[in-house]
Amino acid sequence: MIPQKASVLFRQNYYTDNHIVINQGGTSSGKTFAITQVLFCLACEAEKLVITVVGQDIPNLKAGALRDAQSIYYGWAGLQNLVKSYNKTDRIFEFHNGTILEFKSYDNAQDAKSGKRDFLFVNEANGISYDVYTELALRTKQKIFIDYNPNSAFWVHDYLIGKPNVQLIISDHRHNPFLSAQTKEKIEALKDQDLEQWRVYARGLTGKITGLIFNNWFICEEIPAGAKLVAAGLDFGFTNDETGFVMVYKQNGELWVDEKLYNTGLTNTDISARLIDLGIGQHIDIIADSAEPKSIEELRRLGWKIAGAKKGADSVNNSIDILKRYKINVTRQSVNLRNELGRYKWRTDRTGRTLNEPVDSWNHLIDPLRYVALNKLRSAGRIKRNSWLAPRPDKHVAFREMGMLL
Ligand SMILES: Nc1ncnc2c1ncn2[C@@H]1O[C@H](COP(=O)(O)OP(=O)(O)OP(=O)(O)O)[C@@H](O)[C@H]1O
Ligand SMILES: [Mg+2]
């Protein structure tokens, strides 16, 4: 059983004799989609298998492998006939032949000791610790698939690549025939911004991305009950760029940020309707990209309390300086903002020298955060040092802080 729309990556992963197949690659090369297709095929072909897809956490899975799984499932009638049920809450596909395909995340190595499986897919493996991987791999009978963007070397490079029975496939957007020309152009355009990012995200080569701008952010589970809303930030996008909307709160001198919108194709009327659907009241302050006065005026006429961010020659650097003074807590569900923060870096020139401006990409949620900083946090007092700079016990968070996860 082969899907109709299969890329070269599907064939490479499907017809392999190796125990471990590593899919290193640039962004949007089709890694996750192809491996998920392979898992569906394997699930249909044999009885009573257990197939586990693991991600850093559930929001990451929902934005990655699970999203691809749903789009494959709903777009493939032949597959739907073989699936007995899909439990959205538990994220388990159960097949008529008794096989299950489950999507899970594990808090630690102990947690990962539970259960055995036939096939394992480690989605965005640089967000998973080696301990957790090892426990899962030990309990996997047949094959292990791994995918990631190689922004820096990690345990896959240290312990797996080059070993017997391990296949390495390096892919990039040129291997994905299902991607729009605009998306391909956008990825290639990284070349003009930052060669190191281009190597990683457009060519899938292992990088050593340095110069990350924010290392003062942490994952939190939710916005604390007593936190006070500072304002919301809005960045306009449409065809190629996402419209981004974040809510910024303050409590105990720390910022708490929650992503609300991250979509292309939204008109101003759509944005307004989506915010209302999200239960966001029209009384809150919204700070938006001042380069779009017409959109700001349109939203104002739709009833929103919206203003343009302050302009100024140094506004980008100023707002970064302001944000760096805070401990920034980002909700776990803010997957796209977490991604952007993990990639946001200073530009480098061709010789590798760091420039005094950020790479102008993957900033559709960071920009609105900056707008809020410019208009609402300018006079903020400095936070006490040390309170949050101490090492944290949580391994996953520590791992992320090392800039290892995208
Ligand atoms: N076989 C396919 N059929 C239809 N669409 C596909 C197929 N393969 C990939 N795509 C499209 O390409 C997009 C990018 O693919 P995918 O998410 O698998 O890339 P990726 O390599 O995992 O990227 P990243 O490294 O950013 O996670 C998918 O969201 C999907 O829209
Ligand atoms: Mg992927």
Short mmCIF file of N, CA, C and O in Angstrom, two decimals, residues 80-199:
data_model
loop_
_atom_site.label_atom_id
_atom_site.label_comp_id
_atom_site.label_asym_id
_atom_site.label_seq_id
_atom_site.Cartn_x
_atom_site.Cartn_y
_atom_site.Cartn_z
N GLN A 80 -8.45 5.46 5.28
CA GLN A 80 -9.56 5.60 6.25
C GLN A 80 -10.33 4.29 6.40
O GLN A 80 -10.77 3.94 7.50
N ASN A 81 -10.45 3.53 5.29
CA ASN A 81 -11.17 2.25 5.36
C ASN A 81 -10.47 1.25 6.27
O ASN A 81 -11.09 0.35 6.81
N LEU A 82 -9.15 1.40 6.41
CA LEU A 82 -8.40 0.43 7.21
C LEU A 82 -8.26 0.85 8.67
O LEU A 82 -7.78 0.09 9.51
N VAL A 83 -8.65 2.09 8.94
CA VAL A 83 -8.56 2.59 10.32
C VAL A 83 -9.89 2.36 11.03
O VAL A 83 -10.94 2.75 10.53
N LYS A 84 -9.81 1.72 12.18
CA LYS A 84 -11.04 1.43 12.93
C LYS A 84 -11.50 2.68 13.65
O LYS A 84 -12.67 3.04 13.63
N SER A 85 -10.55 3.38 14.30
CA SER A 85 -10.94 4.60 15.01
C SER A 85 -9.73 5.51 15.14
O SER A 85 -8.58 5.06 15.11
N TYR A 86 -10.03 6.80 15.27
CA TYR A 86 -8.97 7.75 15.59
C TYR A 86 -9.41 8.51 16.82
O TYR A 86 -10.38 9.28 16.78
N ASN A 87 -8.73 8.27 17.91
CA ASN A 87 -9.08 8.94 19.16
C ASN A 87 -8.24 10.21 19.28
O ASN A 87 -7.05 10.17 19.59
N LYS A 88 -8.90 11.34 19.05
CA LYS A 88 -8.20 12.63 19.02
C LYS A 88 -7.65 13.00 20.39
O LYS A 88 -6.59 13.63 20.49
N THR A 89 -8.38 12.64 21.43
CA THR A 89 -7.96 13.03 22.78
C THR A 89 -6.68 12.27 23.18
O THR A 89 -5.74 12.86 23.70
N ASP A 90 -6.67 10.97 22.90
CA ASP A 90 -5.49 10.18 23.27
C ASP A 90 -4.46 10.14 22.14
O ASP A 90 -3.38 9.58 22.31
N ARG A 91 -4.81 10.69 21.00
CA ARG A 91 -3.93 10.73 19.83
C ARG A 91 -3.48 9.33 19.40
O ARG A 91 -2.29 9.04 19.27
N ILE A 92 -4.47 8.46 19.23
CA ILE A 92 -4.18 7.08 18.81
C ILE A 92 -5.03 6.69 17.61
O ILE A 92 -6.26 6.84 17.64
N PHE A 93 -4.37 6.22 16.56
CA PHE A 93 -5.08 5.61 15.44
C PHE A 93 -5.10 4.11 15.70
O PHE A 93 -4.04 3.51 15.95
N GLU A 94 -6.29 3.51 15.63
CA GLU A 94 -6.37 2.07 15.81
C GLU A 94 -6.85 1.47 14.49
O GLU A 94 -7.84 1.93 13.92
N PHE A 95 -6.14 0.46 14.02
CA PHE A 95 -6.46 -0.13 12.72
C PHE A 95 -7.29 -1.40 12.91
O PHE A 95 -7.23 -2.02 13.98
N HIS A 96 -8.03 -1.78 11.87
CA HIS A 96 -8.85 -2.99 11.96
C HIS A 96 -7.99 -4.23 12.22
O HIS A 96 -8.44 -5.19 12.81
N ASN A 97 -6.72 -4.19 11.78
CA ASN A 97 -5.86 -5.36 11.97
C ASN A 97 -5.23 -5.42 13.37
O ASN A 97 -4.35 -6.23 13.62
N GLY A 98 -5.65 -4.53 14.25
CA GLY A 98 -5.15 -4.57 15.62
C GLY A 98 -3.91 -3.72 15.86
O GLY A 98 -3.44 -3.59 17.00
N THR A 99 -3.37 -3.13 14.81
CA THR A 99 -2.19 -2.27 14.96
C THR A 99 -2.61 -0.91 15.53
O THR A 99 -3.71 -0.43 15.25
N ILE A 100 -1.72 -0.30 16.34
CA ILE A 100 -2.00 1.07 16.77
C ILE A 100 -0.83 1.99 16.42
O ILE A 100 0.34 1.59 16.40
N LEU A 101 -1.19 3.24 16.12
CA LEU A 101 -0.21 4.30 15.84
C LEU A 101 -0.48 5.39 16.87
O LEU A 101 -1.55 6.00 16.87
N GLU A 102 0.48 5.58 17.80
CA GLU A 102 0.25 6.51 18.90
C GLU A 102 1.23 7.67 18.85
O GLU A 102 2.36 7.53 18.39
N PHE A 103 0.80 8.84 19.32
CA PHE A 103 1.63 10.05 19.36
C PHE A 103 1.84 10.42 20.82
O PHE A 103 0.88 10.70 21.52
N LYS A 104 3.10 10.42 21.26
CA LYS A 104 3.35 10.59 22.69
C LYS A 104 4.52 11.52 22.96
O LYS A 104 5.36 11.76 22.11
N SER A 105 4.56 12.02 24.20
CA SER A 105 5.77 12.72 24.66
C SER A 105 6.09 12.17 26.04
O SER A 105 5.20 11.67 26.74
N TYR A 106 7.35 12.21 26.41
CA TYR A 106 7.78 11.62 27.68
C TYR A 106 8.51 12.69 28.49
O TYR A 106 9.33 13.44 27.96
N ASP A 107 8.19 12.70 29.79
CA ASP A 107 8.78 13.74 30.65
C ASP A 107 10.25 13.45 30.97
O ASP A 107 11.04 14.36 31.14
N ASN A 108 10.60 12.18 31.07
CA ASN A 108 11.97 11.84 31.44
C ASN A 108 12.24 10.37 31.07
O ASN A 108 11.34 9.68 30.59
N ALA A 109 13.47 9.94 31.32
CA ALA A 109 13.87 8.59 30.91
C ALA A 109 13.04 7.52 31.62
O ALA A 109 12.69 6.50 31.03
N GLN A 110 12.71 7.75 32.88
CA GLN A 110 11.91 6.79 33.64
C GLN A 110 10.56 6.59 32.94
O GLN A 110 10.10 5.46 32.72
N ASP A 111 9.96 7.69 32.59
CA ASP A 111 8.67 7.69 31.91
C ASP A 111 8.76 6.91 30.58
O ASP A 111 7.85 6.19 30.19
N ALA A 112 9.92 7.05 29.91
CA ALA A 112 10.09 6.42 28.60
C ALA A 112 10.31 4.91 28.69
O ALA A 112 10.37 4.22 27.67
N LYS A 113 10.43 4.40 29.91
CA LYS A 113 10.61 2.95 30.07
C LYS A 113 9.31 2.19 29.92
O LYS A 113 9.30 0.97 29.84
N SER A 114 8.20 2.94 29.93
CA SER A 114 6.91 2.25 29.85
C SER A 114 6.61 1.87 28.41
O SER A 114 6.79 2.67 27.50
N GLY A 115 6.18 0.64 28.20
CA GLY A 115 5.73 0.21 26.87
C GLY A 115 6.83 -0.26 25.95
O GLY A 115 8.00 0.10 26.10
N LYS A 116 6.42 -1.10 24.99
CA LYS A 116 7.34 -1.59 23.95
C LYS A 116 6.68 -1.33 22.62
O LYS A 116 5.47 -1.13 22.55
N ARG A 117 7.47 -1.34 21.58
CA ARG A 117 6.89 -1.02 20.27
C ARG A 117 7.65 -1.73 19.15
O ARG A 117 8.76 -2.22 19.37
N ASP A 118 7.05 -1.72 17.97
CA ASP A 118 7.71 -2.30 16.79
C ASP A 118 8.47 -1.23 16.02
O ASP A 118 9.58 -1.44 15.56
N PHE A 119 7.82 -0.06 15.85
CA PHE A 119 8.46 1.03 15.12
C PHE A 119 8.41 2.30 15.97
O PHE A 119 7.44 2.52 16.71
N LEU A 120 9.46 3.10 15.82
CA LEU A 120 9.54 4.36 16.58
C LEU A 120 9.88 5.49 15.61
O LEU A 120 10.74 5.32 14.74
N PHE A 121 9.23 6.63 15.76
CA PHE A 121 9.60 7.82 15.00
C PHE A 121 9.88 8.92 16.01
O PHE A 121 9.01 9.31 16.78
N VAL A 122 11.12 9.42 16.01
CA VAL A 122 11.50 10.51 16.89
C VAL A 122 11.44 11.80 16.08
O VAL A 122 12.32 12.08 15.27
N ASN A 123 10.38 12.55 16.27
CA ASN A 123 10.15 13.76 15.48
C ASN A 123 10.88 14.95 16.13
O ASN A 123 10.76 15.17 17.33
N GLU A 124 11.65 15.67 15.33
CA GLU A 124 12.47 16.79 15.82
C GLU A 124 13.31 16.34 17.00
O GLU A 124 13.18 16.81 18.13
N ALA A 125 14.21 15.40 16.67
CA ALA A 125 14.95 14.68 17.70
C ALA A 125 15.81 15.58 18.56
O ALA A 125 16.15 15.21 19.69
N ASN A 126 16.20 16.76 18.07
CA ASN A 126 17.04 17.60 18.94
C ASN A 126 16.26 18.24 20.08
O ASN A 126 16.85 18.92 20.91
N GLY A 127 14.97 17.96 20.15
CA GLY A 127 14.19 18.38 21.31
C GLY A 127 14.01 17.25 22.32
O GLY A 127 13.37 17.43 23.35
N ILE A 128 14.57 16.10 22.03
CA ILE A 128 14.43 14.93 22.91
C ILE A 128 15.79 14.64 23.51
O ILE A 128 16.79 14.65 22.79
N SER A 129 15.84 14.33 24.78
CA SER A 129 17.14 14.07 25.39
C SER A 129 17.63 12.67 24.99
O SER A 129 16.82 11.79 24.66
N TYR A 130 18.93 12.49 25.07
CA TYR A 130 19.50 11.19 24.69
C TYR A 130 19.01 10.09 25.63
O TYR A 130 18.78 8.96 25.19
N ASP A 131 18.83 10.42 26.89
CA ASP A 131 18.32 9.44 27.86
C ASP A 131 16.96 8.89 27.44
O ASP A 131 16.72 7.68 27.48
N VAL A 132 16.08 9.81 27.08
CA VAL A 132 14.74 9.39 26.68
C VAL A 132 14.83 8.55 25.40
O VAL A 132 14.24 7.47 25.30
N TYR A 133 15.63 9.02 24.44
CA TYR A 133 15.79 8.27 23.19
C TYR A 133 16.27 6.85 23.49
O TYR A 133 15.75 5.87 22.94
N THR A 134 17.30 6.74 24.33
CA THR A 134 17.88 5.42 24.59
C THR A 134 16.84 4.46 25.16
O THR A 134 16.76 3.30 24.73
N GLU A 135 16.06 4.92 26.11
CA GLU A 135 15.04 4.04 26.70
C GLU A 135 14.02 3.61 25.64
O GLU A 135 13.60 2.45 25.61
N LEU A 136 13.63 4.53 24.78
CA LEU A 136 12.65 4.19 23.75
C LEU A 136 13.26 3.24 22.73
O LEU A 136 12.64 2.26 22.31
N ALA A 137 14.51 3.52 22.33
CA ALA A 137 15.17 2.70 21.31
C ALA A 137 15.37 1.27 21.80
O ALA A 137 15.20 0.31 21.05
N LEU A 138 15.70 1.13 23.08
CA LEU A 138 15.90 -0.20 23.67
C LEU A 138 14.63 -1.05 23.57
O LEU A 138 14.70 -2.28 23.55
N ARG A 139 13.50 -0.37 23.58
CA ARG A 139 12.21 -1.08 23.58
C ARG A 139 11.53 -1.02 22.21
O ARG A 139 10.32 -1.06 22.11
N THR A 140 12.35 -0.88 21.14
CA THR A 140 11.80 -0.86 19.78
C THR A 140 12.34 -2.06 19.01
O THR A 140 13.55 -2.21 18.86
N LYS A 141 11.42 -2.92 18.52
CA LYS A 141 11.86 -4.18 17.92
C LYS A 141 12.36 -4.04 16.48
O LYS A 141 13.34 -4.63 16.09
N GLN A 142 11.65 -3.24 15.67
CA GLN A 142 11.99 -3.24 14.25
C GLN A 142 12.80 -2.02 13.81
O GLN A 142 14.02 -2.07 13.81
N LYS A 143 12.14 -0.93 13.48
CA LYS A 143 12.90 0.20 12.91
C LYS A 143 12.67 1.50 13.68
O LYS A 143 11.62 1.70 14.29
N ILE A 144 13.68 2.37 13.58
CA ILE A 144 13.60 3.68 14.22
C ILE A 144 13.81 4.75 13.15
O ILE A 144 14.80 4.70 12.39
N PHE A 145 12.89 5.68 13.06
CA PHE A 145 13.04 6.82 12.16
C PHE A 145 13.27 8.07 13.01
O PHE A 145 12.65 8.21 14.06
N ILE A 146 14.14 8.94 12.50
CA ILE A 146 14.49 10.14 13.27
C ILE A 146 14.46 11.32 12.30
O ILE A 146 14.94 11.19 11.17
N ASP A 147 13.88 12.45 12.71
CA ASP A 147 14.04 13.64 11.86
C ASP A 147 14.35 14.88 12.68
O ASP A 147 14.05 14.96 13.87
N TYR A 148 15.02 15.85 12.04
CA TYR A 148 15.42 17.09 12.72
C TYR A 148 16.02 18.07 11.71
O TYR A 148 16.46 17.67 10.63
N ASN A 149 16.06 19.35 12.11
CA ASN A 149 16.85 20.36 11.39
C ASN A 149 18.19 20.48 12.14
O ASN A 149 18.20 20.69 13.35
N PRO A 150 19.30 20.37 11.42
CA PRO A 150 20.60 20.27 12.12
C PRO A 150 21.21 21.62 12.50
O PRO A 150 22.29 21.97 12.03
N ASN A 151 20.54 22.38 13.35
CA ASN A 151 21.10 23.69 13.69
C ASN A 151 22.39 23.57 14.50
O ASN A 151 23.20 24.48 14.53
N SER A 152 22.56 22.44 15.16
CA SER A 152 23.87 22.14 15.75
C SER A 152 23.97 20.63 15.94
O SER A 152 22.96 19.93 15.90
N ALA A 153 25.19 20.16 16.14
CA ALA A 153 25.38 18.72 16.32
C ALA A 153 24.80 18.32 17.69
O ALA A 153 24.85 19.09 18.63
N PHE A 154 24.24 17.12 17.78
CA PHE A 154 23.73 16.64 19.07
C PHE A 154 23.90 15.13 19.11
O PHE A 154 24.72 14.58 18.37
N TRP A 155 23.16 14.41 19.97
CA TRP A 155 23.46 12.99 20.20
C TRP A 155 23.39 12.13 18.94
O TRP A 155 24.07 11.12 18.83
N VAL A 156 22.58 12.53 17.95
CA VAL A 156 22.52 11.76 16.70
C VAL A 156 23.91 11.74 16.05
O VAL A 156 24.38 10.71 15.58
N HIS A 157 24.56 12.91 16.07
CA HIS A 157 25.90 13.02 15.47
C HIS A 157 26.94 12.30 16.34
O HIS A 157 27.86 11.67 15.83
N ASP A 158 26.77 12.40 17.64
CA ASP A 158 27.76 11.81 18.56
C ASP A 158 27.69 10.28 18.58
O ASP A 158 28.71 9.62 18.66
N TYR A 159 26.48 9.74 18.57
CA TYR A 159 26.35 8.31 18.84
C TYR A 159 25.79 7.46 17.71
O TYR A 159 25.89 6.24 17.74
N LEU A 160 25.14 8.06 16.71
CA LEU A 160 24.47 7.21 15.72
C LEU A 160 25.05 7.27 14.30
O LEU A 160 25.28 6.23 13.69
N ILE A 161 25.28 8.49 13.80
CA ILE A 161 25.71 8.61 12.41
C ILE A 161 27.04 7.88 12.20
O ILE A 161 27.97 8.03 13.00
N GLY A 162 27.09 7.09 11.15
CA GLY A 162 28.33 6.36 10.83
C GLY A 162 28.38 4.97 11.43
O GLY A 162 29.27 4.18 11.12
N LYS A 163 27.43 4.63 12.30
CA LYS A 163 27.43 3.29 12.91
C LYS A 163 26.76 2.29 11.96
O LYS A 163 25.96 2.68 11.09
N PRO A 164 27.07 0.99 12.13
CA PRO A 164 26.45 -0.01 11.25
C PRO A 164 24.93 0.00 11.40
O PRO A 164 24.42 0.29 12.49
N ASN A 165 24.25 -0.30 10.32
CA ASN A 165 22.79 -0.38 10.36
C ASN A 165 22.08 0.95 10.56
O ASN A 165 20.93 1.00 10.97
N VAL A 166 22.85 2.04 10.35
CA VAL A 166 22.26 3.38 10.49
C VAL A 166 22.38 4.09 9.15
O VAL A 166 23.47 4.19 8.59
N GLN A 167 21.25 4.51 8.62
CA GLN A 167 21.25 5.21 7.33
C GLN A 167 21.03 6.70 7.56
O GLN A 167 20.18 7.09 8.36
N LEU A 168 21.81 7.52 6.86
CA LEU A 168 21.63 8.97 6.97
C LEU A 168 21.11 9.51 5.65
O LEU A 168 21.71 9.29 4.60
N ILE A 169 19.99 10.21 5.71
CA ILE A 169 19.43 10.84 4.50
C ILE A 169 19.43 12.35 4.76
O ILE A 169 18.87 12.80 5.76
N ILE A 170 20.07 13.09 3.88
CA ILE A 170 20.05 14.56 4.04
C ILE A 170 19.17 15.14 2.94
O ILE A 170 19.37 14.85 1.75
N SER A 171 18.17 15.91 3.34
CA SER A 171 17.24 16.45 2.35
C SER A 171 17.05 17.95 2.55
O SER A 171 17.40 18.50 3.60
N ASP A 172 16.50 18.58 1.52
CA ASP A 172 16.12 19.99 1.67
C ASP A 172 14.90 20.25 0.79
O ASP A 172 14.39 19.32 0.14
N HIS A 173 14.43 21.49 0.78
CA HIS A 173 13.16 21.80 0.12
C HIS A 173 13.13 21.38 -1.35
O HIS A 173 12.06 21.14 -1.91
N ARG A 174 14.30 21.24 -1.96
CA ARG A 174 14.32 20.84 -3.37
C ARG A 174 13.84 19.40 -3.57
O ARG A 174 13.49 19.00 -4.66
N HIS A 175 13.82 18.63 -2.48
CA HIS A 175 13.32 17.25 -2.57
C HIS A 175 11.81 17.17 -2.37
O HIS A 175 11.25 16.09 -2.40
N ASN A 176 11.19 18.30 -2.09
CA ASN A 176 9.75 18.29 -1.81
C ASN A 176 8.97 18.89 -2.98
O ASN A 176 8.87 20.11 -3.11
N PRO A 177 8.40 18.05 -3.86
CA PRO A 177 7.71 18.57 -5.04
C PRO A 177 6.34 19.18 -4.69
O PRO A 177 5.69 19.73 -5.56
N PHE A 178 5.93 19.05 -3.43
CA PHE A 178 4.59 19.52 -3.06
C PHE A 178 4.60 20.90 -2.40
O PHE A 178 3.59 21.35 -1.89
N LEU A 179 5.75 21.54 -2.43
CA LEU A 179 5.90 22.84 -1.78
C LEU A 179 5.71 23.96 -2.80
O LEU A 179 6.17 23.83 -3.93
N SER A 180 5.07 25.05 -2.40
CA SER A 180 4.84 26.14 -3.35
C SER A 180 6.16 26.84 -3.69
O SER A 180 7.11 26.83 -2.89
N ALA A 181 6.17 27.44 -4.88
CA ALA A 181 7.38 28.15 -5.32
C ALA A 181 7.70 29.28 -4.35
O ALA A 181 8.87 29.55 -4.06
N GLN A 182 6.66 29.93 -3.80
CA GLN A 182 6.91 31.05 -2.86
C GLN A 182 7.64 30.56 -1.62
O GLN A 182 8.57 31.22 -1.15
N THR A 183 7.20 29.41 -1.11
CA THR A 183 7.86 28.91 0.11
C THR A 183 9.31 28.56 -0.20
O THR A 183 10.22 28.86 0.58
N LYS A 184 9.54 27.98 -1.36
CA LYS A 184 10.92 27.63 -1.73
C LYS A 184 11.78 28.90 -1.83
O LYS A 184 12.91 28.93 -1.36
N GLU A 185 11.19 29.92 -2.47
CA GLU A 185 11.95 31.18 -2.61
C GLU A 185 12.27 31.78 -1.25
O GLU A 185 13.36 32.30 -1.02
N LYS A 186 11.30 31.70 -0.36
CA LYS A 186 11.49 32.27 0.98
C LYS A 186 12.64 31.55 1.71
O LYS A 186 13.46 32.19 2.37
N ILE A 187 12.70 30.25 1.53
CA ILE A 187 13.77 29.50 2.20
C ILE A 187 15.12 29.86 1.56
O ILE A 187 16.10 30.11 2.26
N GLU A 188 15.14 29.94 0.24
CA GLU A 188 16.40 30.29 -0.44
C GLU A 188 16.86 31.70 -0.08
O GLU A 188 18.05 31.99 -0.05
N ALA A 189 15.87 32.59 0.19
CA ALA A 189 16.21 33.99 0.48
C ALA A 189 17.05 34.13 1.75
O ALA A 189 17.66 35.18 1.99
N LEU A 190 17.12 33.08 2.54
CA LEU A 190 17.96 33.12 3.73
C LEU A 190 19.41 33.40 3.36
O LEU A 190 20.18 33.92 4.16
N LYS A 191 19.75 33.06 2.13
CA LYS A 191 21.14 33.24 1.67
C LYS A 191 21.57 34.70 1.78
O LYS A 191 22.72 34.99 2.09
N ASP A 192 20.61 35.61 1.53
CA ASP A 192 20.95 37.04 1.60
C ASP A 192 20.98 37.54 3.03
O ASP A 192 21.47 38.64 3.30
N GLN A 193 20.40 36.77 3.93
CA GLN A 193 20.31 37.21 5.32
C GLN A 193 21.47 36.66 6.15
O GLN A 193 22.12 37.40 6.87
N ASP A 194 21.67 35.35 6.04
CA ASP A 194 22.63 34.72 6.94
C ASP A 194 23.02 33.36 6.36
O ASP A 194 22.21 32.45 6.28
N LEU A 195 24.27 33.25 5.97
CA LEU A 195 24.73 32.03 5.29
C LEU A 195 24.61 30.79 6.16
O LEU A 195 24.30 29.71 5.68
N GLU A 196 24.86 30.96 7.46
CA GLU A 196 24.82 29.81 8.36
C GLU A 196 23.39 29.26 8.45
O GLU A 196 23.17 28.05 8.38
N GLN A 197 22.42 30.16 8.55
CA GLN A 197 21.03 29.70 8.58
C GLN A 197 20.65 29.08 7.24
O GLN A 197 19.91 28.10 7.18
N TRP A 198 21.14 29.63 6.16
CA TRP A 198 20.86 29.08 4.84
C TRP A 198 21.41 27.65 4.73
O TRP A 198 20.72 26.75 4.24
N ARG A 199 22.62 27.45 5.22
CA ARG A 199 23.21 26.10 5.16
C ARG A 199 22.34 25.09 5.91
O ARG A 199 22.10 23.99 5.45
#
